[in-house]
């Protein structure tokens, strides 16, 4: 299939990353007030900060940035650090001692749970040389692969549970220079049918670099699906439309599908605003034209999308664009989690209210889902037992839960309960109901005893 380049958005010709050193330019151009600018500058000493002209010009409402969901999505700001950490950071910065500031920054980051749910010690596979670099193997059928050149993004989401990939500390990063050892591991583990290429964002790589990482997987017969996790449709859709190698990238996608593999582009879309620009919808259409399938997912994030109407609009927009609404996640216990967290009860209510508005074809979405140590747990709802004799923790009111995916496949699909809590935001905050099977209890406790 021959692709032709279509027009660019006005004033945006090529990608340029804008970081903390460009804050004054951003403030001057978009009218960001001095106090908020200095707050962003302070918190970006700890939290990764990167935007681009498209995000700034096309997605943010600059008339009230501190109330704008996309501004909260990409700009570190007050409340994202605890008052204690903020005080330590200000004191260290004002001391004028770079070594002291570096120590304080490192200590704050270490206290923000950079690798939640035991990714470093439970998910890393091994071969005869030791840990296989840049990989995770949590579920039987799926291998995660982190290409070293893809461990950045077109813009950094402030909630991102992989923020440790971006802060310049090698010991916190997953990264593979090339796929050779991952391919060897796959050949020894034919039960793995899916490779999820993730980051960071693999789509920051050039088409040629992306080819070098993806082509070797095509020769592994047992691999049936290549997935690419990406935020690029939202934060730089020109990657598929008008970048110098946009067409070469789409030809690579066609090569994958022509080889008999399923190519699934897992688009991270957090808010319906991200699909309003025509270039974003064009990007989705061009991806679909290659034979790739599109799935859309995002966590529910306080101050960004904790609104049922926003989710309903988002899922409907995804469906109209030919994509599959896939997951509403629960934000993980990492980074500025207290700033963004939404209690499970509220998340379940948001999901139910949004889901009830959808046509049948959009009811492919699942949520709210916690990606825990033991597997993906969905909150199916809240139930109150009328019989007090059957009451357990929570006085007879329970969360209905089940594993959608699990380290132990025997757990998948089996319902279980936990006592209701209006404030709980993660499985660790819940007390499992009396009578919960021991294998489910063990999976929930995995890595936390």
Tab-separated table of C-alpha atoms in Angstrom:
chain	number	residue	atom	x	y	z
A	1	UNK	CA	0.000	0.000	0.000
A	2	UNK	CA	1.371	3.391	-0.963
A	3	UNK	CA	1.128	6.178	1.596
A	4	UNK	CA	1.295	9.848	0.828
A	5	UNK	CA	2.192	12.601	3.228
A	6	UNK	CA	-0.608	14.978	4.224
A	7	UNK	CA	-0.380	18.514	5.493
A	8	UNK	CA	1.157	19.548	8.795
A	9	UNK	CA	-0.540	21.459	11.562
A	10	UNK	CA	0.002	25.183	11.160
A	11	UNK	CA	3.262	26.367	12.721
A	12	UNK	CA	4.545	22.911	13.648
A	13	UNK	CA	7.127	21.546	11.251
A	14	UNK	CA	9.234	19.094	13.203
A	15	UNK	CA	9.580	17.637	16.675
A	16	UNK	CA	11.546	19.556	19.306
A	17	UNK	CA	11.648	18.421	22.917
A	18	UNK	CA	11.206	21.230	25.428
A	19	UNK	CA	12.463	20.610	28.962
A	20	UNK	CA	13.112	22.604	32.137
A	21	UNK	CA	15.677	24.798	30.377
A	22	UNK	CA	12.899	26.120	28.131
A	23	UNK	CA	10.425	26.976	30.883
A	24	UNK	CA	10.978	30.728	30.584
A	25	UNK	CA	10.315	30.571	26.842
A	26	UNK	CA	7.138	28.540	27.435
A	27	UNK	CA	5.964	30.969	30.128
A	28	UNK	CA	6.572	33.981	27.911
A	29	UNK	CA	4.817	32.500	24.875
A	30	UNK	CA	1.778	31.073	26.647
A	31	UNK	CA	1.376	33.499	29.558
A	32	UNK	CA	2.213	31.132	32.399
A	33	UNK	CA	2.427	33.185	35.580
A	34	UNK	CA	5.728	33.517	37.416
A	35	UNK	CA	4.682	31.623	40.542
A	36	UNK	CA	3.492	28.569	38.664
A	37	UNK	CA	6.541	28.690	36.386
A	38	UNK	CA	8.861	28.578	39.405
A	39	UNK	CA	6.869	25.721	40.926
A	40	UNK	CA	7.233	23.694	37.716
A	41	UNK	CA	10.959	24.480	37.704
A	42	UNK	CA	11.305	23.287	41.309
A	43	UNK	CA	9.378	20.034	40.981
A	44	UNK	CA	11.053	19.183	37.682
A	45	UNK	CA	14.276	18.759	39.666
A	46	UNK	CA	12.714	15.477	40.843
A	47	UNK	CA	9.994	14.614	38.348
A	48	UNK	CA	10.840	14.314	34.645
A	49	UNK	CA	9.492	17.195	32.569
A	50	UNK	CA	9.288	17.243	28.787
A	51	UNK	CA	6.733	18.715	26.401
A	52	UNK	CA	6.690	19.808	22.763
A	53	UNK	CA	5.104	22.504	20.644
A	54	UNK	CA	2.171	20.316	19.617
A	55	UNK	CA	1.170	19.591	23.227
A	56	UNK	CA	1.539	23.244	24.144
A	57	UNK	CA	-0.269	24.701	21.113
A	58	UNK	CA	-2.943	22.104	20.373
A	59	UNK	CA	-3.951	20.454	23.662
A	60	UNK	CA	-3.675	22.907	26.579
A	61	UNK	CA	-6.186	25.664	27.372
A	62	UNK	CA	-3.869	28.459	28.471
A	63	UNK	CA	-6.702	30.672	29.698
A	64	UNK	CA	-6.698	28.667	32.954
A	65	UNK	CA	-3.776	26.236	32.902
A	66	UNK	CA	-4.001	25.303	36.579
A	67	UNK	CA	-7.519	23.959	35.879
A	68	UNK	CA	-6.662	22.340	32.556
A	69	UNK	CA	-6.437	18.507	32.529
A	70	UNK	CA	-3.665	18.365	29.935
A	71	UNK	CA	-1.585	20.886	31.879
A	72	UNK	CA	-1.856	18.630	34.931
A	73	UNK	CA	-0.994	15.669	32.729
A	74	UNK	CA	2.363	17.060	31.581
A	75	UNK	CA	3.555	19.775	33.997
A	76	UNK	CA	5.013	18.967	37.457
A	77	UNK	CA	3.359	21.312	39.917
A	78	UNK	CA	2.446	22.039	43.555
A	79	UNK	CA	1.113	19.055	45.467
A	80	UNK	CA	3.014	16.426	43.507
A	81	UNK	CA	5.589	16.154	46.291
A	82	UNK	CA	4.833	15.863	49.992
A	83	UNK	CA	5.284	19.057	52.048
A	84	UNK	CA	8.268	17.438	53.742
A	85	UNK	CA	9.965	16.569	50.455
A	86	UNK	CA	9.186	19.988	49.030
A	87	UNK	CA	10.833	21.631	52.053
A	88	UNK	CA	13.932	19.431	51.712
A	89	UNK	CA	14.136	20.220	48.005
A	90	UNK	CA	13.791	23.985	48.456
A	91	UNK	CA	16.396	24.002	51.239
A	92	UNK	CA	18.862	21.963	49.181
A	93	UNK	CA	18.332	24.098	46.078
A	94	UNK	CA	18.782	27.319	48.015
A	95	UNK	CA	21.964	26.039	49.679
A	96	UNK	CA	23.845	26.447	46.419
A	97	UNK	CA	25.527	23.081	47.006
A	98	UNK	CA	25.041	20.876	43.891
A	99	UNK	CA	26.174	17.726	45.707
A	100	UNK	CA	23.640	18.269	48.487
A	101	UNK	CA	20.875	18.922	45.976
A	102	UNK	CA	21.750	15.746	44.063
A	103	UNK	CA	21.591	13.694	47.283
A	104	UNK	CA	18.213	15.130	48.241
A	105	UNK	CA	16.805	14.538	44.753
A	106	UNK	CA	18.044	10.941	44.792
A	107	UNK	CA	16.567	10.349	48.252
A	108	UNK	CA	13.175	11.774	47.247
A	109	UNK	CA	13.094	9.637	44.119
A	110	UNK	CA	14.029	6.517	46.067
A	111	UNK	CA	11.116	7.175	48.411
A	112	UNK	CA	8.648	7.423	45.528
A	113	UNK	CA	8.630	3.672	44.806
A	114	UNK	CA	10.290	3.856	41.359
A	115	UNK	CA	9.538	0.206	40.523
A	116	UNK	CA	6.081	-0.634	41.910
A	117	UNK	CA	4.775	-4.174	42.293
A	118	UNK	CA	8.260	-5.732	42.420
A	119	UNK	CA	9.110	-5.290	38.760
A	120	UNK	CA	12.843	-5.527	39.453
A	121	UNK	CA	12.896	-8.732	41.486
A	122	UNK	CA	9.896	-10.759	40.278
A	123	UNK	CA	9.474	-9.917	36.580
A	124	UNK	CA	13.014	-10.061	35.167
A	125	UNK	CA	13.735	-13.288	33.219
A	126	UNK	CA	17.141	-15.013	33.146
A	127	UNK	CA	19.186	-16.958	30.634
A	128	UNK	CA	22.559	-18.690	31.034
A	129	UNK	CA	24.266	-15.276	31.107
A	130	UNK	CA	22.054	-13.870	33.869
A	131	UNK	CA	19.186	-11.364	33.701
A	132	UNK	CA	17.984	-10.774	30.131
A	133	UNK	CA	18.502	-7.011	29.683
A	134	UNK	CA	15.553	-4.808	28.923
A	135	UNK	CA	12.864	-7.440	29.441
A	136	UNK	CA	10.118	-8.445	31.856
A	137	UNK	CA	8.213	-11.735	31.855
A	138	UNK	CA	5.266	-11.560	34.227
A	139	UNK	CA	2.560	-13.444	32.332
A	140	UNK	CA	3.088	-16.773	30.625
A	141	UNK	CA	2.175	-15.589	27.131
A	142	UNK	CA	3.719	-12.102	27.148
A	143	UNK	CA	7.258	-10.713	27.173
A	144	UNK	CA	7.847	-6.995	27.696
A	145	UNK	CA	10.752	-5.578	25.726
A	146	UNK	CA	12.360	-2.169	26.427
A	147	UNK	CA	14.568	-1.006	23.510
A	148	UNK	CA	17.274	1.293	24.866
A	149	UNK	CA	16.698	3.901	22.153
A	150	UNK	CA	13.009	4.062	23.068
A	151	UNK	CA	13.375	4.947	26.726
A	152	UNK	CA	12.105	8.483	26.398
A	153	UNK	CA	8.838	10.032	25.179
A	154	UNK	CA	7.609	12.923	23.062
A	155	UNK	CA	6.208	14.329	26.336
A	156	UNK	CA	6.396	13.013	29.896
A	157	UNK	CA	3.150	12.274	31.713
A	158	UNK	CA	3.414	13.328	35.334
A	159	UNK	CA	1.502	10.242	36.566
A	160	UNK	CA	3.640	7.753	34.619
A	161	UNK	CA	4.497	4.623	36.604
A	162	UNK	CA	7.665	4.298	34.497
A	163	UNK	CA	9.002	7.731	35.394
A	164	UNK	CA	12.207	6.026	36.613
A	165	UNK	CA	13.073	5.304	32.957
A	166	UNK	CA	13.522	9.037	32.337
A	167	UNK	CA	15.502	10.459	35.251
A	168	UNK	CA	19.029	9.587	34.159
A	169	UNK	CA	19.786	6.995	36.835
A	170	UNK	CA	20.899	3.803	35.023
A	171	UNK	CA	20.208	1.483	37.943
A	172	UNK	CA	16.518	2.391	37.745
A	173	UNK	CA	16.126	1.672	34.016
A	174	UNK	CA	15.129	-1.288	31.893
A	175	UNK	CA	16.890	-1.082	28.508
A	176	UNK	CA	18.099	-3.482	25.806
A	177	UNK	CA	20.726	-2.308	23.302
A	178	UNK	CA	19.486	-4.909	20.829
A	179	UNK	CA	16.977	-7.775	20.822
A	180	UNK	CA	19.437	-10.685	20.457
A	181	UNK	CA	19.116	-12.078	23.982
A	182	UNK	CA	15.374	-11.431	24.067
A	183	UNK	CA	15.029	-13.408	20.831
A	184	UNK	CA	17.091	-16.246	22.318
A	185	UNK	CA	14.855	-16.270	25.375
A	186	UNK	CA	11.752	-16.402	23.173
A	187	UNK	CA	13.117	-19.385	21.248
A	188	UNK	CA	13.573	-21.250	24.525
A	189	UNK	CA	10.077	-20.268	25.697
A	190	UNK	CA	7.604	-21.014	22.902
A	191	UNK	CA	4.721	-20.469	25.323
A	192	UNK	CA	5.322	-16.732	24.802
A	193	UNK	CA	3.127	-15.617	21.914
A	194	UNK	CA	3.073	-11.829	22.495
A	195	UNK	CA	5.924	-9.318	22.672
A	196	UNK	CA	4.996	-5.908	24.071
A	197	UNK	CA	7.532	-3.289	22.979
A	198	UNK	CA	7.366	-0.543	25.566
A	199	UNK	CA	9.303	2.193	27.305
A	200	UNK	CA	9.369	5.088	27.469
A	201	UNK	CA	7.846	5.138	24.044
A	202	UNK	CA	9.215	3.017	21.186
A	203	UNK	CA	7.781	5.502	18.687
A	204	UNK	CA	10.401	8.110	19.558
A	205	UNK	CA	12.790	5.929	17.540
A	206	UNK	CA	13.381	6.490	13.849
A	207	UNK	CA	11.801	4.029	11.440
A	208	UNK	CA	15.179	2.398	10.802
A	209	UNK	CA	16.016	2.045	14.491
A	210	UNK	CA	12.546	0.671	15.158
A	211	UNK	CA	13.068	-1.850	12.351
A	212	UNK	CA	16.333	-3.042	13.935
A	213	UNK	CA	14.479	-3.832	17.143
A	214	UNK	CA	11.307	-5.329	15.653
A	215	UNK	CA	12.449	-7.352	12.627
A	216	UNK	CA	14.266	-10.060	14.631
A	217	UNK	CA	11.028	-10.948	16.418
A	218	UNK	CA	9.374	-11.745	13.085
A	219	UNK	CA	11.649	-14.769	12.695
A	220	UNK	CA	10.410	-16.343	15.953
A	221	UNK	CA	7.631	-18.663	14.867
A	222	UNK	CA	5.946	-18.858	18.257
A	223	UNK	CA	5.533	-15.066	18.414
A	224	UNK	CA	2.113	-14.277	17.001
A	225	UNK	CA	1.599	-10.683	18.131
A	226	UNK	CA	3.796	-7.621	18.404
A	227	UNK	CA	2.351	-4.879	20.566
A	228	UNK	CA	3.696	-1.332	20.679
A	229	UNK	CA	2.806	0.740	23.728
A	230	UNK	CA	2.784	4.421	22.771
A	231	UNK	CA	1.501	7.854	23.786
A	232	UNK	CA	2.602	9.323	20.440
A	233	UNK	CA	-0.896	9.513	18.922
A	234	UNK	CA	-1.755	11.978	21.687
A	235	UNK	CA	1.534	13.824	22.149
A	236	UNK	CA	3.054	13.772	18.626
A	237	UNK	CA	0.665	12.366	15.978
A	238	UNK	CA	2.890	13.835	13.256
A	239	UNK	CA	5.006	10.721	13.805
A	240	UNK	CA	2.563	8.932	11.474
A	241	UNK	CA	1.540	11.831	9.248
A	242	UNK	CA	4.262	14.324	8.350
A	243	UNK	CA	7.548	13.331	10.027
A	244	UNK	CA	10.306	12.707	7.507
A	245	UNK	CA	10.060	8.934	8.025
A	246	UNK	CA	6.331	8.651	8.739
A	247	UNK	CA	5.769	6.676	5.541
A	248	UNK	CA	8.754	4.416	6.250
A	249	UNK	CA	7.301	3.692	9.687
A	250	UNK	CA	3.957	2.730	8.181
A	251	UNK	CA	5.696	0.474	5.654
A	252	UNK	CA	7.391	-1.277	8.581
A	253	UNK	CA	3.981	-1.801	10.155
A	254	UNK	CA	2.786	-3.321	6.865
A	255	UNK	CA	5.836	-5.587	6.791
A	256	UNK	CA	4.883	-6.948	10.206
A	257	UNK	CA	1.297	-7.659	9.224
A	258	UNK	CA	2.384	-9.087	5.847
A	259	UNK	CA	4.624	-11.505	7.764
A	260	UNK	CA	1.496	-12.998	9.321
A	261	UNK	CA	1.956	-11.352	12.709
A	262	UNK	CA	-0.687	-9.282	14.444
A	263	UNK	CA	0.538	-5.757	15.078
A	264	UNK	CA	-1.340	-4.146	17.968
A	265	UNK	CA	-0.705	-0.464	18.621
A	266	UNK	CA	-1.617	0.183	22.256
A	267	UNK	CA	-2.461	3.888	22.238
A	268	UNK	CA	-2.349	5.649	25.583
A	269	UNK	CA	-5.158	8.202	25.424
A	270	UNK	CA	-6.013	9.906	28.700
A	271	UNK	CA	-8.595	12.536	27.754
A	272	UNK	CA	-10.969	13.222	24.822
A	273	UNK	CA	-9.121	16.489	24.104
A	274	UNK	CA	-6.262	14.373	22.756
A	275	UNK	CA	-8.442	13.172	19.862
A	276	UNK	CA	-9.878	16.569	18.951
A	277	UNK	CA	-7.064	17.671	16.572
A	278	UNK	CA	-7.640	16.335	13.066
A	279	UNK	CA	-4.010	15.236	12.831
A	280	UNK	CA	-4.539	12.759	15.700
A	281	UNK	CA	-7.467	11.135	13.936
A	282	UNK	CA	-5.468	11.081	10.699
A	283	UNK	CA	-2.653	9.314	12.526
A	284	UNK	CA	-5.047	6.621	13.734
A	285	UNK	CA	-6.465	6.154	10.246
A	286	UNK	CA	-3.020	5.766	8.702
A	287	UNK	CA	-2.014	3.223	11.320
A	288	UNK	CA	-5.175	1.215	10.665
A	289	UNK	CA	-4.500	1.291	6.910
A	290	UNK	CA	-1.369	-0.801	7.496
A	291	UNK	CA	-3.399	-3.719	8.863
A	292	UNK	CA	-2.486	-2.914	12.464
A	293	UNK	CA	-5.165	-3.031	15.147
A	294	UNK	CA	-5.565	-0.190	17.642
A	295	UNK	CA	-6.327	-0.604	21.339
A	296	UNK	CA	-6.693	2.351	23.708
A	297	UNK	CA	-5.967	2.463	27.420
A	298	UNK	CA	-5.175	4.861	30.258
A	299	UNK	CA	-5.381	5.085	34.032
A	300	UNK	CA	-8.042	7.078	35.819
A	301	UNK	CA	-6.155	10.114	37.077
A	302	UNK	CA	-7.292	12.694	39.594
A	303	UNK	CA	-7.444	16.247	38.186
A	304	UNK	CA	-7.150	14.852	34.642
A	305	UNK	CA	-9.937	12.399	33.827
A	306	UNK	CA	-11.779	11.612	37.067
A	307	UNK	CA	-15.011	12.461	35.285
A	308	UNK	CA	-17.468	9.956	33.811
A	309	UNK	CA	-18.492	12.263	30.976
A	310	UNK	CA	-14.852	12.603	29.891
A	311	UNK	CA	-14.434	8.820	29.781
A	312	UNK	CA	-17.658	8.402	27.824
A	313	UNK	CA	-16.523	10.997	25.274
A	314	UNK	CA	-13.093	9.393	25.053
A	315	UNK	CA	-14.351	5.854	24.479
A	316	UNK	CA	-16.880	7.023	21.897
A	317	UNK	CA	-14.191	9.020	20.083
A	318	UNK	CA	-11.916	5.984	20.057
A	319	UNK	CA	-14.680	3.843	18.605
A	320	UNK	CA	-15.422	6.406	15.872
A	321	UNK	CA	-11.717	6.386	14.992
A	322	UNK	CA	-11.750	2.620	14.513
A	323	UNK	CA	-9.909	1.815	17.750
A	324	UNK	CA	-10.900	-0.614	20.503
A	325	UNK	CA	-11.496	0.849	23.994
A	326	UNK	CA	-9.478	-1.597	26.088
A	327	UNK	CA	-8.558	-0.670	29.688
A	328	UNK	CA	-9.302	1.889	32.355
A	329	UNK	CA	-6.408	1.322	34.748
A	330	UNK	CA	-5.940	2.374	38.364
A	331	UNK	CA	-2.860	4.569	38.825
A	332	UNK	CA	0.008	2.636	40.428
A	333	UNK	CA	1.652	3.390	43.758
A	334	UNK	CA	4.588	5.364	42.407
A	335	UNK	CA	5.726	8.895	41.652
A	336	UNK	CA	3.266	11.636	42.706
A	337	UNK	CA	0.574	9.051	43.370
A	338	UNK	CA	-1.186	10.917	46.198
A	339	UNK	CA	-1.756	13.836	43.833
A	340	UNK	CA	-3.430	11.684	41.194
A	341	UNK	CA	-4.962	8.752	43.064
A	342	UNK	CA	-8.663	8.055	42.802
A	343	UNK	CA	-10.231	5.729	45.410
A	344	UNK	CA	-11.346	2.382	44.038
A	345	UNK	CA	-14.960	3.075	44.974
A	346	UNK	CA	-14.897	6.326	43.007
A	347	UNK	CA	-13.102	4.666	40.073
A	348	UNK	CA	-15.725	1.913	39.970
A	349	UNK	CA	-18.480	4.526	40.016
A	350	UNK	CA	-16.830	6.484	37.182
A	351	UNK	CA	-16.438	3.324	35.111
A	352	UNK	CA	-20.046	2.251	35.668
A	353	UNK	CA	-21.477	5.676	34.856
A	354	UNK	CA	-19.384	6.043	31.693
A	355	UNK	CA	-19.880	2.436	30.564
A	356	UNK	CA	-23.649	2.727	30.866
A	357	UNK	CA	-23.667	5.456	28.197
A	358	UNK	CA	-21.787	3.403	25.579
A	359	UNK	CA	-23.099	1.590	22.536
A	360	UNK	CA	-22.421	-2.139	22.515
A	361	UNK	CA	-19.373	-1.937	20.251
A	362	UNK	CA	-17.564	0.276	22.766
A	363	UNK	CA	-18.273	-2.063	25.679
A	364	UNK	CA	-15.013	-3.827	25.009
A	365	UNK	CA	-13.436	-1.658	27.698
A	366	UNK	CA	-12.570	-3.170	31.072
A	367	UNK	CA	-11.983	-1.462	34.354
A	368	UNK	CA	-11.076	-0.183	36.754
A	369	UNK	CA	-8.057	-2.514	36.650
A	370	UNK	CA	-5.125	-2.724	39.082
A	371	UNK	CA	-1.918	-4.157	37.595
A	372	UNK	CA	-0.692	-5.801	40.807
A	373	UNK	CA	2.197	-8.108	41.645
A	374	UNK	CA	0.004	-11.169	41.205
A	375	UNK	CA	-1.786	-9.944	38.077
A	376	UNK	CA	-4.453	-7.620	36.717
A	377	UNK	CA	-7.394	-7.329	39.130
A	378	UNK	CA	-10.622	-5.733	37.923
A	379	UNK	CA	-13.114	-4.112	40.290
A	380	UNK	CA	-16.432	-5.399	38.973
A	381	UNK	CA	-18.488	-3.340	41.402
A	382	UNK	CA	-19.742	-3.023	44.959
A	383	UNK	CA	-22.320	-5.295	46.576
A	384	UNK	CA	-24.052	-5.240	49.967
A	385	UNK	CA	-25.054	-8.543	51.532
A	386	UNK	CA	-28.573	-8.349	52.999
A	387	UNK	CA	-27.891	-11.189	55.427
A	388	UNK	CA	-25.838	-9.930	58.423
A	389	UNK	CA	-24.793	-13.503	59.167
A	390	UNK	CA	-22.782	-13.483	55.975
A	391	UNK	CA	-21.144	-10.164	56.707
A	392	UNK	CA	-17.367	-9.973	56.601
A	393	UNK	CA	-14.969	-7.034	56.655
A	394	UNK	CA	-16.763	-3.806	55.837
A	395	UNK	CA	-20.015	-4.692	57.586
A	396	UNK	CA	-21.518	-6.640	54.723
A	397	UNK	CA	-20.464	-4.336	51.870
A	398	UNK	CA	-17.830	-5.701	49.489
A	399	UNK	CA	-15.841	-5.005	46.370
A	400	UNK	CA	-16.427	-7.716	43.758
A	401	UNK	CA	-13.016	-8.552	42.257
A	402	UNK	CA	-11.433	-11.009	39.828
A	403	UNK	CA	-8.152	-11.571	38.029
A	404	UNK	CA	-8.268	-10.709	34.328
A	405	UNK	CA	-4.657	-11.891	33.983
A	406	UNK	CA	-2.376	-13.576	36.521
A	407	UNK	CA	1.052	-15.066	37.025
A	408	UNK	CA	-0.830	-18.267	37.871
A	409	UNK	CA	-3.303	-18.799	34.990
A	410	UNK	CA	-5.503	-20.911	37.282
A	411	UNK	CA	-6.597	-17.721	39.058
A	412	UNK	CA	-7.944	-15.993	35.962
A	413	UNK	CA	-11.680	-15.304	36.008
A	414	UNK	CA	-12.368	-16.526	39.548
A	415	UNK	CA	-14.392	-13.974	41.535
A	416	UNK	CA	-13.417	-12.969	45.062
A	417	UNK	CA	-14.320	-10.217	47.487
A	418	UNK	CA	-12.729	-7.626	49.717
A	419	UNK	CA	-14.311	-5.473	52.384
A	420	UNK	CA	-15.520	-2.127	51.111
A	421	UNK	CA	-13.484	0.981	51.857
A	422	UNK	CA	-14.389	4.442	50.586
A	423	UNK	CA	-10.747	5.550	50.753
A	424	UNK	CA	-8.820	2.483	49.524
A	425	UNK	CA	-6.952	3.118	46.273
A	426	UNK	CA	-5.102	-0.192	45.796
A	427	UNK	CA	-5.452	-3.877	46.613
A	428	UNK	CA	-3.007	-3.485	49.531
A	429	UNK	CA	-5.502	-1.135	51.210
A	430	UNK	CA	-8.220	-3.811	51.274
A	431	UNK	CA	-9.011	-6.701	53.603
A	432	UNK	CA	-10.010	-9.842	51.755
A	433	UNK	CA	-13.341	-11.339	52.742
A	434	UNK	CA	-13.637	-14.328	55.036
A	435	UNK	CA	-13.530	-17.515	52.970
A	436	UNK	CA	-11.301	-16.157	50.188
A	437	UNK	CA	-9.441	-19.178	48.706
A	438	UNK	CA	-5.850	-19.454	49.878
A	439	UNK	CA	-4.351	-19.411	46.372
A	440	UNK	CA	-6.029	-16.054	45.706
A	441	UNK	CA	-4.876	-14.757	49.097
A	442	UNK	CA	-1.317	-15.821	48.249
A	443	UNK	CA	-1.446	-14.048	44.875
A	444	UNK	CA	-2.749	-10.841	46.458
A	445	UNK	CA	-0.024	-10.973	49.110
A	446	UNK	CA	2.732	-11.839	46.593
A	447	UNK	CA	5.814	-9.762	47.248
A	448	UNK	CA	4.227	-7.878	50.144
A	449	UNK	CA	4.592	-10.255	53.120
